[in-house]
């Protein structure tokens, strides 16, 4: 039996949303993985990367899990969009998709929260430290801190960009979750 036009649109929407999820998660992962700040103080070089912030590590882990799940689901979505038939017409695959979409959505949401929260807190701590350094008024400290501040601001701003991309991936995953709920109810 051929798909109705509404069902066909939902099928194509499901595929497009999964592809968008993949793109946003991959972009988020690339941005946070390449984000770093290097500062030289006297003869010491300090490099800050995602491995220095546990919340960013968590965000990367969640993005990788989300990518793996999305890569797994895309062939099924392509097949369904092209043929109008689900692979494995039994309920097992539909239930896996339903529960998988829910779990991935929740994981992505926690990764977004962890990344935004950590970045906000770290930038606030940096603001507090800057005020303290300026109040102490030690010769040259304000100039040195402004150089460090600039590099750390760039680092944290890229972390915000990565978290924003992860948020978009979460939203697309949420739409996939709704679509899989509709498919299971039919």
Short mmCIF file of C-alpha atoms in Angstrom, two decimals:
data_model
loop_
_atom_site.label_atom_id
_atom_site.label_comp_id
_atom_site.label_asym_id
_atom_site.label_seq_id
_atom_site.Cartn_x
_atom_site.Cartn_y
_atom_site.Cartn_z
CA UNK A 1 0.00 0.00 0.00
CA UNK A 2 1.55 3.35 -1.04
CA UNK A 3 2.22 6.02 1.54
CA UNK A 4 -0.19 8.93 1.85
CA UNK A 5 1.22 12.38 1.07
CA UNK A 6 1.18 13.29 4.79
CA UNK A 7 3.01 10.11 5.71
CA UNK A 8 5.55 10.67 2.91
CA UNK A 9 6.18 14.23 4.16
CA UNK A 10 6.70 12.93 7.69
CA UNK A 11 9.12 10.29 6.39
CA UNK A 12 11.16 12.87 4.49
CA UNK A 13 11.06 15.23 7.48
CA UNK A 14 12.41 12.42 9.65
CA UNK A 15 15.33 11.89 7.27
CA UNK A 16 16.09 15.61 6.97
CA UNK A 17 15.97 16.08 10.75
CA UNK A 18 18.32 13.15 11.30
CA UNK A 19 20.74 14.58 8.73
CA UNK A 20 20.57 17.99 10.46
CA UNK A 21 21.21 16.30 13.79
CA UNK A 22 24.29 14.66 12.31
CA UNK A 23 25.56 17.96 10.88
CA UNK A 24 25.03 19.92 14.11
CA UNK A 25 26.62 17.25 16.31
CA UNK A 26 29.60 16.92 14.00
CA UNK A 27 30.07 20.70 13.83
CA UNK A 28 29.81 20.96 17.62
CA UNK A 29 32.40 18.24 18.04
CA UNK A 30 34.80 19.86 15.58
CA UNK A 31 34.51 23.28 17.22
CA UNK A 32 35.11 22.05 20.78
CA UNK A 33 37.85 19.60 19.74
CA UNK A 34 39.84 22.35 18.02
CA UNK A 35 39.22 25.00 20.69
CA UNK A 36 42.30 25.92 22.71
CA UNK A 37 44.02 28.88 24.29
CA UNK A 38 47.79 29.21 24.73
CA UNK A 39 49.24 31.78 27.10
CA UNK A 40 52.86 32.58 27.85
CA UNK A 41 53.67 33.91 31.28
CA UNK A 42 57.38 34.59 31.76
CA UNK A 43 58.97 31.39 30.46
CA UNK A 44 56.00 29.13 31.06
CA UNK A 45 53.49 28.20 28.39
CA UNK A 46 50.01 27.19 29.49
CA UNK A 47 47.60 25.57 27.04
CA UNK A 48 43.91 25.24 27.87
CA UNK A 49 41.87 22.65 25.94
CA UNK A 50 38.65 20.76 26.36
CA UNK A 51 40.40 18.13 28.47
CA UNK A 52 40.92 20.77 31.18
CA UNK A 53 37.18 21.22 31.73
CA UNK A 54 35.22 18.12 32.74
CA UNK A 55 31.92 19.51 31.47
CA UNK A 56 33.45 19.91 28.01
CA UNK A 57 34.65 16.31 28.13
CA UNK A 58 31.11 15.26 28.96
CA UNK A 59 29.77 17.35 26.09
CA UNK A 60 32.20 15.62 23.70
CA UNK A 61 31.21 12.18 25.00
CA UNK A 62 27.53 12.94 24.54
CA UNK A 63 28.12 14.34 21.04
CA UNK A 64 30.05 11.20 20.04
CA UNK A 65 27.29 8.93 21.38
CA UNK A 66 24.70 11.04 19.56
CA UNK A 67 26.72 10.85 16.34
CA UNK A 68 27.03 7.08 16.59
CA UNK A 69 23.31 6.67 17.15
CA UNK A 70 22.45 9.07 14.33
CA UNK A 71 24.84 7.28 11.94
CA UNK A 72 23.09 4.05 12.88
CA UNK A 73 19.60 5.47 12.23
CA UNK A 74 20.28 7.28 8.92
CA UNK A 75 20.37 4.14 6.71
CA UNK A 76 16.99 3.08 8.11
CA UNK A 77 15.55 6.55 7.47
CA UNK A 78 16.94 6.59 3.90
CA UNK A 79 15.48 3.15 3.18
CA UNK A 80 12.09 4.16 4.57
CA UNK A 81 12.09 7.45 2.63
CA UNK A 82 13.01 5.72 -0.65
CA UNK A 83 10.81 2.62 -0.44
CA UNK A 84 8.04 3.62 1.94
CA UNK A 85 8.69 0.39 3.87
CA UNK A 86 10.45 0.01 7.17
CA UNK A 87 13.30 -2.45 7.46
CA UNK A 88 12.30 -5.16 9.87
CA UNK A 89 8.56 -4.55 9.81
CA UNK A 90 8.18 -5.84 13.36
CA UNK A 91 7.81 -3.69 16.46
CA UNK A 92 11.36 -4.35 17.71
CA UNK A 93 13.01 -1.82 15.43
CA UNK A 94 10.27 0.76 16.06
CA UNK A 95 10.70 0.35 19.82
CA UNK A 96 14.48 0.62 19.51
CA UNK A 97 14.07 3.83 17.51
CA UNK A 98 11.49 5.18 19.97
CA UNK A 99 13.54 4.51 23.11
CA UNK A 100 16.85 5.33 21.43
CA UNK A 101 15.57 8.72 20.32
CA UNK A 102 14.38 9.48 23.85
CA UNK A 103 17.67 8.48 25.49
CA UNK A 104 19.80 10.36 22.95
CA UNK A 105 17.65 13.48 23.27
CA UNK A 106 18.03 13.45 27.04
CA UNK A 107 21.77 12.87 26.84
CA UNK A 108 22.18 15.73 24.38
CA UNK A 109 20.10 18.00 26.62
CA UNK A 110 22.36 17.25 29.61
CA UNK A 111 25.45 17.88 27.47
CA UNK A 112 24.05 21.26 26.42
CA UNK A 113 23.29 22.16 30.04
CA UNK A 114 26.71 21.08 31.24
CA UNK A 115 28.53 23.06 28.55
CA UNK A 116 26.51 26.26 28.89
CA UNK A 117 26.62 26.08 32.69
CA UNK A 118 30.37 25.48 32.89
CA UNK A 119 31.15 28.20 30.37
CA UNK A 120 28.95 30.72 32.15
CA UNK A 121 30.51 29.91 35.54
CA UNK A 122 34.07 29.98 34.23
CA UNK A 123 33.55 33.33 32.50
CA UNK A 124 32.00 34.74 35.69
CA UNK A 125 34.99 33.52 37.71
CA UNK A 126 37.26 35.15 35.17
CA UNK A 127 35.36 38.44 35.61
CA UNK A 128 35.75 38.19 39.39
CA UNK A 129 39.46 37.46 39.05
CA UNK A 130 39.91 40.43 36.74
CA UNK A 131 38.26 42.76 39.26
CA UNK A 132 40.54 41.41 41.99
CA UNK A 133 43.68 41.90 39.89
CA UNK A 134 42.70 45.46 39.03
CA UNK A 135 42.01 46.25 42.71
CA UNK A 136 45.39 44.87 43.77
CA UNK A 137 47.03 47.26 41.31
CA UNK A 138 50.33 45.37 41.14
CA UNK A 139 52.62 46.84 38.49
CA UNK A 140 52.04 45.15 35.12
CA UNK A 141 49.45 42.68 36.40
CA UNK A 142 46.51 44.41 34.72
CA UNK A 143 48.29 44.40 31.35
CA UNK A 144 49.30 40.75 31.72
CA UNK A 145 45.80 39.78 32.78
CA UNK A 146 44.21 41.60 29.83
CA UNK A 147 46.32 39.50 27.43
CA UNK A 148 45.33 36.30 29.22
CA UNK A 149 41.72 37.46 29.42
CA UNK A 150 41.52 37.97 25.67
CA UNK A 151 42.71 34.44 24.95
CA UNK A 152 40.44 32.87 27.55
CA UNK A 153 37.46 34.86 26.27
CA UNK A 154 38.10 33.48 22.77
CA UNK A 155 38.32 29.96 24.22
CA UNK A 156 35.06 30.29 26.15
CA UNK A 157 33.26 31.99 23.26
CA UNK A 158 34.08 29.03 21.01
CA UNK A 159 32.81 26.74 23.76
CA UNK A 160 29.54 28.71 23.65
CA UNK A 161 29.41 28.22 19.87
CA UNK A 162 29.96 24.49 20.28
CA UNK A 163 27.28 24.29 22.98
CA UNK A 164 24.91 26.22 20.71
CA UNK A 165 25.49 23.75 17.89
CA UNK A 166 24.88 20.90 20.34
CA UNK A 167 21.65 22.64 21.35
CA UNK A 168 20.53 22.69 17.70
CA UNK A 169 21.45 19.00 17.47
CA UNK A 170 19.36 18.33 20.58
CA UNK A 171 16.37 20.20 19.09
CA UNK A 172 16.60 18.16 15.89
CA UNK A 173 16.93 15.00 17.95
CA UNK A 174 13.83 16.05 19.88
CA UNK A 175 11.90 16.36 16.62
CA UNK A 176 13.12 12.87 15.66
CA UNK A 177 11.89 11.66 19.02
CA UNK A 178 8.42 13.07 18.35
CA UNK A 179 8.34 11.51 14.89
CA UNK A 180 9.38 8.10 16.26
CA UNK A 181 6.60 8.42 18.86
CA UNK A 182 4.10 8.96 16.05
CA UNK A 183 5.48 6.00 14.10
CA UNK A 184 5.18 3.69 17.12
CA UNK A 185 1.60 4.76 17.79
CA UNK A 186 0.45 3.77 14.27
#
